[in-house]
C-alpha cells in the first residue's frame, strides 16, 4: 500500500467565515472578487460539463467565499459536478443499528447515474469485513468490501506504510476486534485489545505493573471495555519504551452507539493516553488525509470531482476542505442547525442537507 503519512491540519485552510445564511439563492458575489476560491470551477472537464453545472458550481463557490452556507434545494447542482461520493456512516447512513430513511434509494440512484460510492468511517470497532456484514444486515446488499474504509483499516495501512512489521516489534491495542482483525491481515503481532477487558490492578505497596518492552506502537481506538489497566499499560509502553509511537484511529468527541443519544467517543480514550503521556497521537482517521490519499492513488480519481458527505464539521467537512474536495453536511447526525449557523463555527460546507434523502 502506498500511502503518504498523516499531516498536521493546516490552520490556514480554515477560512474566517461569518454565520450561515439559510437562503437558497446566490447573493451577488462574483468569482472575480474572491481570490483563491475558484477550486470548484477549475477541475471540471469541459467536454463533460454542462452550462447548468458550471452555474451551480459558481453559486456554491460564491456562497462559500462570502462565508455563507447553501442548502441543497436542487440536487443536480451537486450531482452534476461530482463523480465520486464519500459518505460517513454513523449519522449519515445509519444511527446505531437503524438505517436512516431513504438511504437505499439514494445509493441506488447514485450508482445508476454512474457515480462511484465509498464509505469512510472513523469507527474502529469493526474491520472492513465486519462493516460489510453490517451493510448487508441493514439491507444494503450492493455494498462491496473495497468501498469501505474504516479507521481500523487506516491504522493497519499506516503501520504497513511505515514498515512497522520489519522492526520486529508488536502493537499494544486499546480498542476492539476491528483493529485486531486488520492487524492480523497484515501480519503485525499485537497484544491487549479484548484480552485485557475486565483486568484490574490491585494497588499495594511496592507493586509495579509489568509491561512488554518490545511494544513499538500503541494504537488507541474506540473501546467499550477500557479500564485503568489498559490506560496504565499504554502509558508505560509510550513513556518507557524508546521510540514507541502513539497512534489514534480518531479523535471524535461523541459517537452513535444507539439512535437514542450521543455517547462518548474515541476522543475520550485517546485523551486519557494523551493526558498521562503528554504526547500528541499520530491521527490516521478523519480529518487526516491518509485515507483520501490512498483512494486517489488506488482508484485514480480526481479530487475536484469528489464530494465528502458527513454529519461532523470538525472531521467530515474539515476532511473534505483540507483535501481539496467538495463537502456536504447532513443534519441527520451530530451537527445541529444551531451549531452550523453559530458565530463560533468557522467550518462551512459547500452545501448542507437535512439528510441525504435530499439528493433525490
C-alpha positions as MATLAB code, in Angstrom:
seq = 'XXXXXXXXXXXXXXXXXXXXXXXXXXXXXXXXXXXXXXXXXXXXXXXXXXXXXXXXXXXXXXXXXXXXXXXXXXXXXXXXXXXXXXXXXXXXXXXXXXXXXXXXXXXXXXXXXXXXXXXXXXXXXXXXXXXXXXXXXXXXXXXXXXXXXXXXXXXXXXXXXXXXXXXXXXXXXXXXXXXXXXXXXXXXXXXXXXXXXXXXXXXXXXXXXXXXXXXXXXXXXXXXXXXXXXXXXXXXXXXXXXXXXXXXXXXXXXXXXXXXXXXXXXXXXXXXXXXXXXXXXXXXXXXXXXXXXXXXXXXXXXXXXXXXXXXXXXXXXXXXXXXXXXXXXXXXXXXXXXXXXXXXXXXXXXXXXXXXXXXX';
ca = [
       0.000    0.000    0.000;
       1.490    3.350   -0.992;
       0.222    5.930    1.479;
       1.650    9.260    2.459;
       1.916    9.790    6.225;
      -0.674   11.874    8.053;
      -0.022   15.599    8.032;
      -0.863   18.154   10.640;
      -4.089   20.047    9.983;
      -3.119   23.381    8.472;
      -4.901   26.148   10.315;
      -4.585   28.436    7.312;
      -7.060   26.231    5.479;
      -9.857   27.312    7.792;
     -11.482   30.435    6.477;
     -12.645   33.263    8.683;
     -16.309   32.916    7.855;
     -19.421   34.659    9.076;
     -22.634   32.965   10.181;
     -24.636   30.957    7.660;
     -27.414   32.302    5.520;
     -30.293   29.899    5.043;
     -31.465   31.371    1.766;
     -31.325   29.207   -1.322;
     -30.227   31.734   -3.934;
     -26.912   33.380   -4.717;
     -26.113   36.676   -3.039;
     -24.451   38.565   -5.862;
     -20.778   37.913   -5.093;
     -18.673   37.321   -8.188;
     -15.860   34.769   -8.568;
     -13.534   37.564   -9.555;
     -13.858   39.159   -6.137;
     -12.726   36.022   -4.301;
      -9.048   35.196   -4.906;
      -8.196   31.543   -4.446;
     -11.790   30.382   -4.387;
     -12.032   29.023   -7.948;
     -11.199   25.450   -6.951;
     -14.589   24.140   -7.942;
     -14.501   25.586  -11.461;
     -11.012   24.540  -12.493;
     -11.449   20.806  -12.065;
     -14.500   20.217  -14.226;
     -13.808   18.535  -17.551;
     -15.004   20.861  -20.280;
     -16.237   18.071  -22.514;
     -18.483   16.554  -19.867;
     -19.714   19.640  -18.063;
     -22.940   21.411  -18.883;
     -23.589   25.117  -18.538;
     -26.006   24.306  -15.720;
     -23.327   22.540  -13.692;
     -20.888   25.420  -14.197;
     -23.513   27.842  -12.948;
     -24.285   25.607   -9.979;
     -20.621   25.320   -9.112;
     -20.156   29.073   -9.341;
     -23.094   29.538   -6.997;
     -21.575   27.166   -4.447;
     -18.210   28.929   -4.619;
     -19.899   32.315   -4.308;
     -21.724   31.261   -1.163;
     -18.675   29.742    0.468;
     -16.426   32.616   -0.475;
     -18.870   35.011    1.166;
     -18.885   32.949    4.350;
     -22.358   31.555    3.726;
     -23.793   28.040    3.630;
     -26.023   26.926    0.793;
     -28.853   24.492    1.377;
     -29.095   21.993   -1.462;
     -32.508   22.687   -2.944;
     -31.874   21.314   -6.454;
     -29.929   18.008   -6.326;
     -28.451   18.496   -9.809;
     -26.490   21.485   -8.505;
     -24.292   18.994   -6.662;
     -24.718   15.791   -8.674;
     -23.604   17.302  -11.983;
     -20.220   18.364  -10.593;
     -19.406   15.163   -8.669;
     -18.216   11.754   -9.893;
     -17.385   10.238   -6.501;
     -19.326   10.448   -3.251;
     -17.631    9.574    0.025;
     -20.124    9.002    2.815;
     -19.517    8.922    6.526;
     -21.559    6.123    8.098;
     -22.695    6.963   11.647;
     -25.259    9.755   11.418;
     -25.356    9.669    7.613;
     -26.168    6.102    6.547;
     -27.337    4.815    9.929;
     -27.728    5.699   13.586;
     -26.704    2.838   15.837;
     -28.336   -0.165   14.181;
     -31.115    1.811   12.470;
     -30.887    2.759    8.798;
     -31.652    6.417    8.069;
     -34.757    6.914    5.941;
     -34.434    6.598    2.126;
     -30.719    5.772    2.176;
     -31.153    2.667   -0.054;
     -32.951    4.742   -2.693;
     -30.221    7.397   -2.656;
     -27.404    4.866   -3.094;
     -29.306    3.090   -5.873;
     -29.875    6.383   -7.693;
     -26.205    7.377   -7.465;
     -24.958    4.023   -8.732;
     -27.418    4.048  -11.638;
     -26.148    7.527  -12.511;
     -22.633    6.127  -12.789;
     -21.301    7.656   -9.579;
     -18.669    5.892   -7.504;
     -19.651    5.458   -3.868;
     -17.329    4.947   -0.901;
     -17.950    4.771    2.829;
     -15.386    6.195    5.243;
     -15.958    5.802    8.967;
     -13.892    6.809   11.983;
     -15.426    3.977   13.991;
     -12.695    1.366   14.548;
     -14.765   -1.290   16.312;
     -15.160   -3.295   13.108;
     -12.806   -4.288   10.315;
     -13.761   -3.788    6.667;
     -15.122   -7.331    6.712;
     -17.129   -6.567    9.830;
     -18.595   -3.405    8.328;
     -19.563   -5.259    5.177;
     -21.624   -7.548    7.378;
     -23.388   -4.554    8.906;
     -24.201   -3.075    5.494;
     -25.665   -6.411    4.385;
     -27.660   -6.794    7.620;
     -29.267   -3.402    7.011;
     -30.320   -4.417    3.517;
     -27.579   -2.576    1.605;
     -26.730   -5.677   -0.412;
     -24.918   -3.897   -3.254;
     -22.124   -2.661   -0.976;
     -18.673   -4.100   -1.734;
     -15.798   -4.549    0.737;
     -13.498   -2.373   -1.363;
     -15.942    0.539   -0.990;
     -15.488    0.587    2.799;
     -12.689    2.410    4.611;
     -12.681    2.242    8.414;
     -10.177    3.854   10.773;
      -9.135    0.352   11.881;
      -8.076   -0.276    8.271;
      -6.318    3.116    8.234;
      -4.303    2.185   11.334;
      -3.144   -1.040    9.694;
      -2.365    0.759    6.435;
      -0.275    3.339    8.288;
       1.728    0.609   10.050;
       2.258   -1.156    6.738;
       3.344    2.072    5.065;
       5.883    2.816    7.789;
       7.199   -0.795    7.583;
       6.422   -1.427   11.242;
       6.483   -5.201   10.745;
      10.158   -5.026    9.773;
      11.052   -3.655   13.221;
      10.117   -6.982   14.804;
       8.093   -5.161   17.461;
       4.458   -5.574   18.449;
       1.468   -3.297   18.941;
      -0.479   -2.731   22.141;
      -4.162   -2.195   21.341;
      -6.705   -0.164   23.221;
      -9.717   -0.958   21.090;
     -11.930   -3.708   19.806;
     -11.956   -6.537   17.294;
     -11.795   -4.274   14.221;
      -8.203   -3.262   14.916;
      -7.252   -6.820   15.870;
      -8.577   -8.238   12.591;
      -6.913   -5.588   10.431;
      -3.512   -6.121   12.104;
      -3.880   -9.871   11.650;
      -4.403   -9.328    7.909;
      -1.019   -7.578    7.546;
       0.799   -9.945    9.922;
       1.618   -7.417   12.653;
       1.731   -9.016   16.127;
      -0.326   -7.385   18.848;
      -1.306   -7.712   22.494;
      -4.069   -6.142   24.580;
      -7.407   -5.357   22.970;
     -10.186   -7.682   24.012;
      -7.839   -9.905   26.042;
      -7.308   -7.069   28.537;
     -11.029   -6.454   29.063;
     -12.003   -6.822   32.702;
      -8.437   -6.719   34.024;
      -8.000   -4.907   37.315;
      -4.978   -3.571   39.141;
      -4.641   -4.301   42.845;
      -2.692   -1.351   44.149;
      -0.431   -2.205   47.068;
       2.887   -1.057   48.427;
       5.794   -1.784   46.109;
       3.653   -3.010   43.196;
       4.680   -2.136   39.636;
       2.656   -3.266   36.620;
       4.964   -5.192   34.273;
       4.794   -4.341   30.584;
       6.258   -5.713   27.358;
       9.364   -3.762   26.403;
       9.036   -4.971   22.807;
       5.894   -2.898   22.166;
       6.780   -0.358   19.473;
       3.374    1.250   18.977;
       0.171    1.809   20.923;
      -2.975    2.023   18.786;
      -5.935    3.640   20.534;
      -9.389    3.087   19.080;
     -12.897    3.198   20.468;
     -13.103    0.731   23.363;
     -16.288   -0.002   25.285;
     -14.252   -2.009   27.793;
     -11.496    0.475   28.503;
     -10.163    0.237   32.046;
      -7.380    1.524   34.264;
      -5.158   -1.471   33.430;
      -5.253   -0.586   29.726;
      -4.522    3.083   30.368;
      -1.585    2.297   32.659;
      -0.179   -0.325   30.281;
      -0.360    2.073   27.353;
       1.352    4.901   29.213;
       4.155    2.567   30.345;
       4.776    1.482   26.748;
       4.773    5.046   25.416;
       6.733    6.619   28.256;
       9.283    3.858   28.874;
       9.800    2.031   25.548;
      12.206    4.062   23.377;
      10.596    5.166   20.115;
       7.150    3.764   20.923;
       4.572    5.524   18.748;
       1.143    6.699   19.917;
      -1.468    6.220   17.154;
      -5.140    7.240   17.375;
      -7.739    5.933   14.961;
      -9.771    9.113   15.508;
     -10.428   11.893   17.999;
     -14.234   12.059   17.729;
     -15.755   13.559   20.861;
     -19.015   11.623   20.608;
     -20.416    8.734   18.591;
     -23.716    6.968   17.848;
     -23.949    3.672   19.702;
     -27.729    3.871   19.668;
     -30.223    6.091   17.906;
     -31.434    7.497   21.236;
     -28.492    9.692   22.288;
     -24.845   10.569   21.733;
     -22.150    8.569   23.541;
     -18.581    9.458   24.474;
     -16.292    8.744   21.521;
     -12.669    7.803   20.999;
     -11.603   11.319   21.901;
     -12.156   10.217   25.495;
      -9.895    7.154   25.141;
      -7.160    8.959   23.216;
      -7.454   11.908   25.608;
      -6.740    9.663   28.579;
      -3.498    8.451   26.984;
      -2.533   11.952   25.893;
      -3.126   13.172   29.437;
      -0.797   10.674   31.091;
       1.954   10.745   28.445;
       1.967   14.367   27.321;
       2.179   13.072   23.753;
       0.090   14.032   20.742;
      -1.061   10.988   18.747;
      -0.490   10.295   15.079;
      -4.029   10.558   13.687;
      -4.954    8.090   10.926;
      -8.725    8.650   10.664;
     -10.578   11.750    9.510;
      -9.603   14.581    9.129;
      -6.146   13.110    8.428;
      -5.517   12.841    4.654;
      -4.304    9.238    4.840;
      -7.481    7.551    3.611;
      -8.235   10.020    0.806;
      -4.619    9.829   -0.407;
      -4.970    6.059   -0.570;
      -8.254    6.253   -2.504;
      -6.944    8.804   -5.014;
      -3.810    6.752   -5.654;
      -5.556    3.384   -5.858;
      -8.582    4.352   -7.935;
      -7.144    7.250   -9.956;
      -9.933    9.663   -9.070;
      -9.806   13.448   -9.333;
     -10.089   15.319   -6.045;
     -12.095   18.184   -7.509;
     -14.824   15.736   -8.607;
     -15.188   14.150   -5.144;
     -17.737   15.187   -2.521;
     -17.364   14.297    1.152;
     -20.756   13.856    2.821;
     -20.822   13.747    6.608;
     -22.501   14.895    9.789;
     -19.454   16.325   11.603;
     -17.937   19.702   10.900;
     -14.582   19.075   12.616;
     -13.911   15.703   10.958;
     -16.010   15.117    7.822;
     -16.242   18.657    6.471;
     -12.704   19.534    7.544;
     -11.537   16.302    5.894;
     -13.121   17.460    2.657;
     -11.797   21.011    2.837;
      -8.239   20.016    3.777;
      -8.040   17.570    0.890;
      -9.441   19.660   -1.973;
     -12.890   18.021   -2.039;
     -16.384   19.440   -2.209;
     -18.261   18.965    1.056;
     -21.870   18.448    2.060;
     -23.050   18.458    5.670;
     -26.098   16.401    6.634;
     -28.087   17.438    9.690;
     -29.190   13.855   10.364;
     -26.308   13.250   12.791;
     -24.424   15.138   15.495;
     -24.401   18.651   13.966;
     -27.464   20.799   14.547;
     -28.616   23.802   12.545;
     -27.855   25.919   15.594;
     -24.237   24.772   15.625;
     -23.845   25.180   11.865;
     -25.148   28.757   11.930;
     -23.428   29.849   15.143;
     -20.904   32.686   15.006;
     -18.351   30.416   16.709;
     -18.399   27.874   13.876;
     -15.668   28.620   11.340;
     -16.025   25.420    9.276;
     -18.538   25.863    6.464;
     -19.554   23.153    3.963;
     -20.206   23.837    0.291;
     -23.773   22.544    0.803;
     -25.925   21.243    3.608;
     -28.981   18.961    3.629;
     -31.431   17.694    6.230;
     -30.415   14.152    5.247;
     -29.047   12.561    2.105;
     -32.647   11.905    1.094;
     -32.422   15.481   -0.243;
     -30.227   14.088   -3.052;
     -33.339   12.528   -4.592;
];
